[in-house]
Short mmCIF file of N, CA and C in Angstrom, two decimals:
data_model
loop_
_atom_site.label_atom_id
_atom_site.label_comp_id
_atom_site.label_asym_id
_atom_site.label_seq_id
_atom_site.Cartn_x
_atom_site.Cartn_y
_atom_site.Cartn_z
N UNK A 96 -7.93 22.37 16.12
CA UNK A 96 -9.19 22.35 16.59
C UNK A 96 -9.26 21.83 18.04
N UNK A 97 -8.35 22.39 18.95
CA UNK A 97 -8.35 21.88 20.30
C UNK A 97 -9.15 22.69 21.18
N UNK A 98 -10.05 22.08 21.93
CA UNK A 98 -10.99 22.90 22.85
C UNK A 98 -10.16 23.64 23.87
N UNK A 99 -10.62 24.95 24.07
CA UNK A 99 -9.84 25.87 24.95
C UNK A 99 -9.52 25.23 26.29
N UNK A 100 -10.41 24.47 26.87
CA UNK A 100 -10.30 23.80 28.20
C UNK A 100 -9.22 22.76 28.20
N UNK A 101 -8.68 22.32 27.06
CA UNK A 101 -7.68 21.31 27.01
C UNK A 101 -6.38 21.76 26.73
N UNK A 102 -6.22 23.10 26.50
CA UNK A 102 -4.98 23.71 26.07
C UNK A 102 -3.82 23.38 27.03
N UNK A 103 -4.09 23.59 28.28
CA UNK A 103 -3.06 23.37 29.31
C UNK A 103 -2.54 22.00 29.20
N UNK A 104 -3.40 20.88 29.10
CA UNK A 104 -2.93 19.60 28.91
C UNK A 104 -1.96 19.48 27.79
N UNK A 105 -2.32 19.99 26.60
CA UNK A 105 -1.50 19.88 25.44
C UNK A 105 -0.09 20.59 25.67
N UNK A 106 -0.13 21.74 26.18
CA UNK A 106 1.10 22.48 26.46
C UNK A 106 1.97 21.51 27.26
N UNK A 107 1.45 21.07 28.42
CA UNK A 107 2.19 20.24 29.38
C UNK A 107 2.68 18.87 28.80
N UNK A 108 1.87 18.26 28.02
CA UNK A 108 2.20 17.02 27.52
C UNK A 108 3.00 17.03 26.18
N UNK A 109 2.87 17.98 25.46
CA UNK A 109 3.32 17.94 24.02
C UNK A 109 4.49 18.98 23.88
N UNK A 110 4.83 19.83 24.81
CA UNK A 110 5.92 20.81 24.64
C UNK A 110 6.75 20.78 25.91
N UNK A 111 7.87 21.30 25.78
CA UNK A 111 8.81 21.54 26.97
C UNK A 111 8.77 23.05 27.36
N UNK A 112 7.69 23.61 27.07
CA UNK A 112 7.51 25.09 27.42
C UNK A 112 7.50 25.36 28.89
N UNK A 113 8.23 26.35 29.38
CA UNK A 113 8.29 26.66 30.94
C UNK A 113 6.77 26.99 31.33
N UNK A 114 6.47 26.58 32.53
CA UNK A 114 5.27 26.72 33.16
C UNK A 114 4.80 28.35 33.09
N UNK A 115 5.76 29.18 33.47
CA UNK A 115 5.41 30.56 33.50
C UNK A 115 4.91 30.99 32.01
N UNK A 116 5.47 30.64 30.96
CA UNK A 116 5.16 30.97 29.66
C UNK A 116 3.78 30.31 29.35
N UNK A 117 3.48 29.17 29.82
CA UNK A 117 2.08 28.57 29.56
C UNK A 117 1.08 29.39 30.34
N UNK A 118 1.41 29.80 31.60
CA UNK A 118 0.55 30.62 32.34
C UNK A 118 0.18 31.94 31.71
N UNK A 119 1.18 32.58 31.10
CA UNK A 119 1.08 33.85 30.39
C UNK A 119 0.11 33.66 29.12
N UNK A 120 0.32 32.48 28.42
CA UNK A 120 -0.53 32.35 27.26
C UNK A 120 -1.98 32.04 27.54
N UNK A 121 -2.11 31.33 28.72
CA UNK A 121 -3.46 30.83 29.08
C UNK A 121 -4.10 31.84 30.21
N UNK A 122 -3.59 32.87 30.42
CA UNK A 122 -4.04 33.78 31.50
C UNK A 122 -5.46 34.36 31.02
N UNK A 123 -6.28 34.66 32.02
CA UNK A 123 -7.56 35.19 31.80
C UNK A 123 -7.39 36.53 31.01
N UNK A 124 -8.21 36.54 30.00
CA UNK A 124 -8.19 37.84 29.10
C UNK A 124 -7.31 37.56 27.86
N UNK A 125 -6.39 36.60 27.97
CA UNK A 125 -5.59 36.37 26.76
C UNK A 125 -6.47 35.62 25.64
N UNK A 126 -6.27 35.87 24.43
CA UNK A 126 -7.06 35.32 23.39
C UNK A 126 -6.53 33.84 23.10
N UNK A 127 -7.50 32.86 23.25
CA UNK A 127 -7.17 31.43 22.98
C UNK A 127 -6.56 31.21 21.59
N UNK A 128 -6.78 32.03 20.61
CA UNK A 128 -6.06 31.85 19.21
C UNK A 128 -4.57 32.08 19.42
N UNK A 129 -4.22 33.00 20.21
CA UNK A 129 -2.73 33.17 20.42
C UNK A 129 -2.11 32.03 21.02
N UNK A 130 -2.76 31.42 22.02
CA UNK A 130 -2.25 30.29 22.77
C UNK A 130 -2.11 29.04 21.78
N UNK A 131 -3.10 28.86 20.89
CA UNK A 131 -3.16 27.81 20.02
C UNK A 131 -2.06 28.00 18.98
N UNK A 132 -1.82 29.20 18.46
CA UNK A 132 -0.78 29.52 17.58
C UNK A 132 0.63 29.19 18.16
N UNK A 133 0.71 29.61 19.40
CA UNK A 133 1.97 29.28 20.14
C UNK A 133 2.20 27.76 20.22
N UNK A 134 1.17 27.09 20.63
CA UNK A 134 1.30 25.60 20.83
C UNK A 134 1.71 24.99 19.47
N UNK A 135 0.96 25.33 18.41
CA UNK A 135 1.15 24.80 17.08
C UNK A 135 2.61 25.11 16.70
N UNK A 136 3.05 26.28 16.90
CA UNK A 136 4.46 26.74 16.56
C UNK A 136 5.43 25.92 17.27
N UNK A 137 5.23 25.63 18.64
CA UNK A 137 6.22 24.82 19.41
C UNK A 137 6.28 23.42 18.97
N UNK A 138 5.15 22.90 18.66
CA UNK A 138 5.08 21.45 18.24
C UNK A 138 5.82 21.30 16.98
N UNK A 139 5.51 22.18 15.90
CA UNK A 139 6.14 22.05 14.65
C UNK A 139 7.64 22.29 14.72
N UNK A 140 7.99 23.25 15.57
CA UNK A 140 9.42 23.52 15.74
C UNK A 140 10.13 22.35 16.41
N UNK A 141 9.58 21.66 17.34
CA UNK A 141 10.14 20.49 17.91
C UNK A 141 10.45 19.38 16.97
N UNK A 142 9.58 19.15 16.01
CA UNK A 142 9.71 18.03 15.16
C UNK A 142 10.34 18.44 13.76
N UNK A 143 10.15 19.61 13.27
CA UNK A 143 10.62 19.97 11.90
C UNK A 143 11.60 21.28 11.89
N UNK A 144 11.67 21.88 12.94
CA UNK A 144 12.62 22.99 13.10
C UNK A 144 12.03 24.34 12.91
N UNK A 145 12.80 25.40 13.10
CA UNK A 145 12.33 26.72 13.06
C UNK A 145 11.75 27.20 11.70
N UNK A 146 12.51 26.88 10.61
CA UNK A 146 12.03 27.15 9.28
C UNK A 146 10.63 26.67 8.98
N UNK A 147 10.33 25.38 9.30
CA UNK A 147 9.05 24.74 9.14
C UNK A 147 8.01 25.51 9.99
N UNK A 148 8.29 25.86 11.24
CA UNK A 148 7.32 26.44 12.12
C UNK A 148 6.92 27.86 11.50
N UNK A 149 8.04 28.59 11.02
CA UNK A 149 7.75 29.96 10.43
C UNK A 149 6.89 29.76 9.14
N UNK A 150 7.21 28.78 8.22
CA UNK A 150 6.41 28.66 7.09
C UNK A 150 5.00 28.22 7.33
N UNK A 151 4.83 27.32 8.35
CA UNK A 151 3.37 26.85 8.72
C UNK A 151 2.69 28.13 9.27
N UNK A 152 3.24 28.89 10.13
CA UNK A 152 2.58 30.10 10.68
C UNK A 152 2.20 31.05 9.54
N UNK A 153 3.12 31.29 8.60
CA UNK A 153 2.85 32.18 7.45
C UNK A 153 1.66 31.65 6.59
N UNK A 154 1.64 30.26 6.38
CA UNK A 154 0.63 29.70 5.55
C UNK A 154 -0.81 29.80 6.23
N UNK A 155 -0.74 29.61 7.56
CA UNK A 155 -1.97 29.80 8.43
C UNK A 155 -2.48 31.18 8.33
N UNK A 156 -1.65 32.09 8.50
CA UNK A 156 -1.97 33.55 8.48
C UNK A 156 -2.54 33.95 7.16
N UNK A 157 -1.90 33.49 6.05
CA UNK A 157 -2.25 33.73 4.70
C UNK A 157 -3.69 33.27 4.40
N UNK A 158 -3.99 32.06 4.88
CA UNK A 158 -5.22 31.38 4.57
C UNK A 158 -6.40 32.00 5.54
N UNK A 159 -6.11 32.05 6.83
CA UNK A 159 -7.18 32.36 7.71
C UNK A 159 -7.22 33.82 8.17
N UNK A 160 -6.17 34.47 8.23
CA UNK A 160 -6.21 35.94 8.66
C UNK A 160 -6.26 36.90 7.41
N UNK A 161 -5.47 36.58 6.40
CA UNK A 161 -5.37 37.50 5.20
C UNK A 161 -6.34 37.10 4.12
N UNK A 162 -6.99 35.90 4.29
CA UNK A 162 -7.95 35.37 3.37
C UNK A 162 -7.28 35.24 1.92
N UNK A 163 -6.00 34.76 1.79
CA UNK A 163 -5.35 34.70 0.52
C UNK A 163 -5.61 33.13 0.01
N UNK A 164 -5.61 33.09 -1.20
CA UNK A 164 -5.76 31.67 -1.81
C UNK A 164 -4.51 30.99 -1.61
N UNK A 165 -4.43 29.81 -1.06
CA UNK A 165 -3.07 29.07 -0.96
C UNK A 165 -2.55 28.66 -2.31
N UNK A 166 -1.22 28.56 -2.38
CA UNK A 166 -0.67 28.10 -3.61
C UNK A 166 -0.81 26.56 -3.89
N UNK A 167 -0.86 25.88 -2.92
CA UNK A 167 -0.84 24.34 -3.07
C UNK A 167 -2.24 23.71 -2.77
N UNK A 168 -3.19 24.16 -3.64
CA UNK A 168 -4.55 23.60 -3.41
C UNK A 168 -4.81 22.40 -4.38
N UNK A 169 -5.56 21.44 -3.88
CA UNK A 169 -5.83 20.31 -4.73
C UNK A 169 -6.71 20.63 -5.95
N UNK A 170 -6.53 19.76 -6.96
CA UNK A 170 -7.34 19.93 -8.22
C UNK A 170 -8.35 18.85 -8.35
N UNK A 171 -9.40 19.27 -9.10
CA UNK A 171 -10.52 18.32 -9.43
C UNK A 171 -10.81 18.43 -10.92
N UNK A 172 -10.88 17.30 -11.62
CA UNK A 172 -11.07 17.30 -12.97
C UNK A 172 -12.47 17.03 -13.33
N UNK A 173 -13.08 17.86 -14.09
CA UNK A 173 -14.42 17.65 -14.73
C UNK A 173 -14.15 17.49 -16.22
N UNK A 174 -14.84 16.32 -16.64
CA UNK A 174 -14.73 15.95 -18.00
C UNK A 174 -15.63 16.96 -18.88
N UNK A 175 -15.08 17.36 -20.07
CA UNK A 175 -15.81 18.37 -20.89
C UNK A 175 -17.20 17.82 -21.28
N UNK A 176 -17.40 16.48 -21.38
CA UNK A 176 -18.76 15.88 -21.75
C UNK A 176 -19.80 15.97 -20.49
N UNK A 177 -19.23 16.29 -19.30
CA UNK A 177 -20.18 16.53 -18.10
C UNK A 177 -20.75 17.94 -18.19
N UNK A 178 -20.20 18.87 -18.97
CA UNK A 178 -20.70 20.18 -19.05
C UNK A 178 -21.82 20.34 -20.06
N UNK A 179 -22.71 21.20 -19.84
CA UNK A 179 -23.79 21.50 -20.74
C UNK A 179 -23.58 22.98 -21.15
N UNK A 180 -23.28 23.29 -22.37
CA UNK A 180 -22.98 24.54 -22.89
C UNK A 180 -21.89 25.25 -21.90
N UNK A 181 -20.97 24.50 -21.55
CA UNK A 181 -19.80 25.04 -20.76
C UNK A 181 -20.20 25.25 -19.22
N UNK A 182 -21.32 24.74 -18.83
CA UNK A 182 -21.73 24.95 -17.38
C UNK A 182 -22.02 23.61 -16.77
N UNK A 183 -22.08 23.65 -15.42
CA UNK A 183 -22.41 22.53 -14.56
C UNK A 183 -23.28 23.07 -13.44
N UNK A 184 -24.22 22.17 -13.04
CA UNK A 184 -25.24 22.44 -11.86
C UNK A 184 -24.38 22.83 -10.71
N UNK A 185 -24.75 23.86 -10.06
CA UNK A 185 -23.96 24.35 -8.90
C UNK A 185 -23.73 23.27 -7.81
N UNK A 186 -24.79 22.53 -7.50
CA UNK A 186 -24.72 21.46 -6.52
C UNK A 186 -23.75 20.50 -6.78
N UNK A 187 -23.65 20.05 -8.14
CA UNK A 187 -22.68 19.05 -8.59
C UNK A 187 -21.30 19.60 -8.49
N UNK A 188 -21.17 20.93 -8.69
CA UNK A 188 -19.82 21.45 -8.56
C UNK A 188 -19.18 21.32 -7.12
N UNK A 189 -20.10 21.12 -6.11
CA UNK A 189 -19.59 20.93 -4.82
C UNK A 189 -19.47 19.48 -4.40
N UNK A 190 -20.57 18.70 -4.84
CA UNK A 190 -20.59 17.22 -4.50
C UNK A 190 -19.57 16.44 -5.31
N UNK A 191 -19.24 16.80 -6.44
CA UNK A 191 -18.20 15.98 -7.28
C UNK A 191 -16.92 15.98 -6.52
N UNK A 192 -16.42 17.20 -6.20
CA UNK A 192 -15.05 17.07 -5.44
C UNK A 192 -15.06 16.76 -4.05
N UNK A 193 -16.30 16.50 -3.46
CA UNK A 193 -16.46 16.14 -2.09
C UNK A 193 -16.41 17.36 -1.17
N UNK A 194 -16.80 18.60 -1.67
CA UNK A 194 -16.79 19.77 -0.84
C UNK A 194 -18.14 19.88 -0.04
N UNK A 195 -19.03 19.00 -0.43
CA UNK A 195 -20.19 18.81 0.28
C UNK A 195 -20.55 17.35 0.36
N UNK A 196 -21.11 16.94 1.45
CA UNK A 196 -21.36 15.52 1.75
C UNK A 196 -22.49 14.99 0.98
N UNK A 197 -23.44 15.88 0.49
CA UNK A 197 -24.61 15.40 -0.08
C UNK A 197 -25.23 16.70 -0.96
N UNK A 198 -26.22 16.29 -1.69
CA UNK A 198 -26.85 17.43 -2.47
C UNK A 198 -27.50 18.47 -1.57
N UNK A 199 -28.12 17.91 -0.55
CA UNK A 199 -28.77 18.94 0.30
C UNK A 199 -27.74 19.70 1.15
N UNK A 200 -26.57 19.13 1.49
CA UNK A 200 -25.48 19.83 2.22
C UNK A 200 -24.90 20.96 1.22
N UNK A 201 -24.82 20.58 -0.07
CA UNK A 201 -24.32 21.57 -1.10
C UNK A 201 -25.42 22.66 -1.20
N UNK A 202 -26.59 22.36 -1.23
CA UNK A 202 -27.74 23.39 -1.38
C UNK A 202 -27.64 24.39 -0.22
N UNK A 203 -27.47 23.78 1.04
CA UNK A 203 -27.40 24.61 2.17
C UNK A 203 -26.17 25.59 2.26
N UNK A 204 -24.97 24.98 1.82
CA UNK A 204 -23.84 25.88 1.80
C UNK A 204 -23.96 26.96 0.87
N UNK A 205 -24.47 26.65 -0.26
CA UNK A 205 -24.71 27.74 -1.36
C UNK A 205 -25.70 28.75 -0.84
N UNK A 206 -26.80 28.34 -0.31
CA UNK A 206 -27.88 29.27 0.14
C UNK A 206 -27.39 30.14 1.30
N UNK A 207 -26.43 29.56 2.09
CA UNK A 207 -25.92 30.37 3.25
C UNK A 207 -24.73 31.31 2.80
N UNK A 208 -24.31 31.25 1.57
CA UNK A 208 -23.33 32.21 1.04
C UNK A 208 -21.94 31.69 1.43
N UNK A 209 -21.79 30.35 1.60
CA UNK A 209 -20.46 29.73 2.03
C UNK A 209 -19.67 29.39 0.75
N UNK A 210 -20.07 29.68 -0.39
CA UNK A 210 -19.38 29.18 -1.55
C UNK A 210 -18.96 30.45 -2.44
N UNK A 211 -17.72 30.52 -2.67
CA UNK A 211 -17.10 31.53 -3.53
C UNK A 211 -16.42 31.02 -4.73
N UNK A 212 -16.61 31.60 -5.89
CA UNK A 212 -15.86 31.21 -7.03
C UNK A 212 -14.90 32.36 -7.49
N UNK A 213 -13.82 31.84 -8.07
CA UNK A 213 -12.72 32.75 -8.58
C UNK A 213 -12.54 32.26 -9.99
N UNK A 214 -13.36 32.74 -10.90
CA UNK A 214 -13.24 32.25 -12.30
C UNK A 214 -11.95 32.61 -12.91
N UNK A 215 -11.38 33.82 -12.55
CA UNK A 215 -10.12 34.21 -13.15
C UNK A 215 -8.98 33.90 -12.09
N UNK A 216 -9.29 33.16 -11.08
CA UNK A 216 -8.34 32.82 -10.04
C UNK A 216 -8.12 34.01 -8.97
N UNK A 217 -8.71 35.10 -9.21
CA UNK A 217 -8.41 36.26 -8.32
C UNK A 217 -9.74 36.93 -7.77
N UNK A 218 -10.61 37.24 -8.65
CA UNK A 218 -11.83 37.99 -8.32
C UNK A 218 -12.92 37.12 -7.75
N UNK A 219 -13.32 37.23 -6.52
CA UNK A 219 -14.30 36.52 -5.83
C UNK A 219 -15.71 36.81 -6.33
N UNK A 220 -16.55 35.75 -6.43
CA UNK A 220 -17.93 35.90 -6.75
C UNK A 220 -18.74 34.86 -5.89
N UNK A 221 -19.62 35.30 -5.11
CA UNK A 221 -20.44 34.39 -4.25
C UNK A 221 -21.36 33.61 -5.22
N UNK A 222 -21.52 32.41 -4.87
CA UNK A 222 -22.50 31.52 -5.53
C UNK A 222 -23.78 31.52 -4.65
N UNK A 223 -24.76 32.05 -5.14
CA UNK A 223 -25.99 32.22 -4.25
C UNK A 223 -27.19 31.30 -4.59
N UNK A 224 -27.29 30.81 -5.81
CA UNK A 224 -28.42 30.01 -6.19
C UNK A 224 -28.06 28.54 -6.47
N UNK A 225 -28.60 27.72 -5.60
CA UNK A 225 -28.23 26.28 -5.70
C UNK A 225 -28.83 25.64 -6.88
N UNK A 226 -29.77 26.25 -7.60
CA UNK A 226 -30.30 25.72 -8.81
C UNK A 226 -29.58 26.20 -10.08
N UNK A 227 -28.62 27.07 -9.93
CA UNK A 227 -27.92 27.74 -11.09
C UNK A 227 -26.99 26.77 -11.80
N UNK A 228 -26.83 27.02 -13.13
CA UNK A 228 -25.88 26.37 -13.87
C UNK A 228 -24.61 27.29 -13.89
N UNK A 229 -23.49 26.81 -13.41
CA UNK A 229 -22.30 27.63 -13.24
C UNK A 229 -21.39 27.53 -14.47
N UNK A 230 -20.98 28.57 -15.14
CA UNK A 230 -19.99 28.50 -16.18
C UNK A 230 -18.55 27.98 -15.60
N UNK A 231 -18.07 26.99 -16.18
CA UNK A 231 -16.80 26.36 -15.80
C UNK A 231 -15.70 26.86 -16.64
N UNK A 232 -14.73 27.40 -16.00
CA UNK A 232 -13.51 27.89 -16.69
C UNK A 232 -12.29 27.04 -16.09
N UNK A 233 -11.53 26.44 -17.06
CA UNK A 233 -10.38 25.64 -16.60
C UNK A 233 -9.46 26.57 -15.72
N UNK A 234 -9.13 26.01 -14.53
CA UNK A 234 -8.25 26.60 -13.62
C UNK A 234 -9.09 27.50 -12.58
N UNK A 235 -10.37 27.62 -12.66
CA UNK A 235 -11.10 28.41 -11.75
C UNK A 235 -10.98 27.80 -10.36
N UNK A 236 -11.12 28.67 -9.36
CA UNK A 236 -10.93 28.13 -7.92
C UNK A 236 -12.33 28.19 -7.25
N UNK A 237 -12.54 27.27 -6.37
CA UNK A 237 -13.73 27.20 -5.62
C UNK A 237 -13.40 27.09 -4.15
N UNK A 238 -13.91 28.09 -3.36
CA UNK A 238 -13.78 28.17 -1.95
C UNK A 238 -15.06 27.83 -1.21
N UNK A 239 -14.97 26.95 -0.19
CA UNK A 239 -16.25 26.53 0.47
C UNK A 239 -16.00 26.59 1.92
N UNK A 240 -16.94 27.14 2.63
CA UNK A 240 -17.01 27.14 4.07
C UNK A 240 -16.10 28.02 4.90
N UNK A 241 -16.43 27.84 6.25
CA UNK A 241 -15.64 28.60 7.23
C UNK A 241 -14.19 28.18 7.28
N UNK A 242 -13.91 26.84 7.12
CA UNK A 242 -12.59 26.50 7.17
C UNK A 242 -11.83 26.60 5.78
N UNK A 243 -12.55 27.26 4.90
CA UNK A 243 -11.93 27.66 3.68
C UNK A 243 -11.37 26.49 2.92
N UNK A 244 -12.05 25.57 2.46
CA UNK A 244 -11.60 24.56 1.63
C UNK A 244 -11.47 25.03 0.22
N UNK A 245 -10.41 24.88 -0.39
CA UNK A 245 -10.14 25.36 -1.78
C UNK A 245 -9.98 24.13 -2.66
N UNK A 246 -10.38 24.37 -3.96
CA UNK A 246 -10.17 23.35 -5.09
C UNK A 246 -10.00 24.05 -6.31
N UNK A 247 -8.95 23.61 -7.11
CA UNK A 247 -8.91 24.22 -8.50
C UNK A 247 -9.57 23.16 -9.49
N UNK A 248 -10.52 23.78 -10.28
CA UNK A 248 -11.20 22.96 -11.21
C UNK A 248 -10.41 22.92 -12.55
N UNK A 249 -10.27 21.74 -13.00
CA UNK A 249 -9.66 21.52 -14.41
C UNK A 249 -10.63 20.80 -15.20
N UNK A 250 -10.70 21.27 -16.55
CA UNK A 250 -11.63 20.71 -17.47
C UNK A 250 -10.81 19.78 -18.39
N UNK A 251 -11.09 18.51 -18.45
CA UNK A 251 -10.46 17.56 -19.31
C UNK A 251 -11.39 17.14 -20.54
#
């Protein structure tokens, strides 16, 4: 999340990239996303090597370009006694694992269509009603927001 106007500073201070390559990446009409991807790749390559840079780039593309569910998402446990007839209030589904900062934030995200459930781990279903009771399935995946925060729900 580097502001576009600071990209040159980051290239100059954090990489050993030649000036002509920096100019090419930051030229007028060039997409800032491409420059940011190149910067991220260069920094990862410097500290962790080529294989790590390739893996990080592929993981980024899978999550943000191809909209794939990452393999290594965190898990959140819901106790079975917290469920009512196998369901939980939609707002609590977001506030419990801290995918929303408050109940009103959770309601807003749900109302704006920023919450998607994958009950079977694959098929997306938008959560639209903040007042709804959501059926909880062990292993279901919850995706929230523009930055695509994912969490796998486990029932204990």
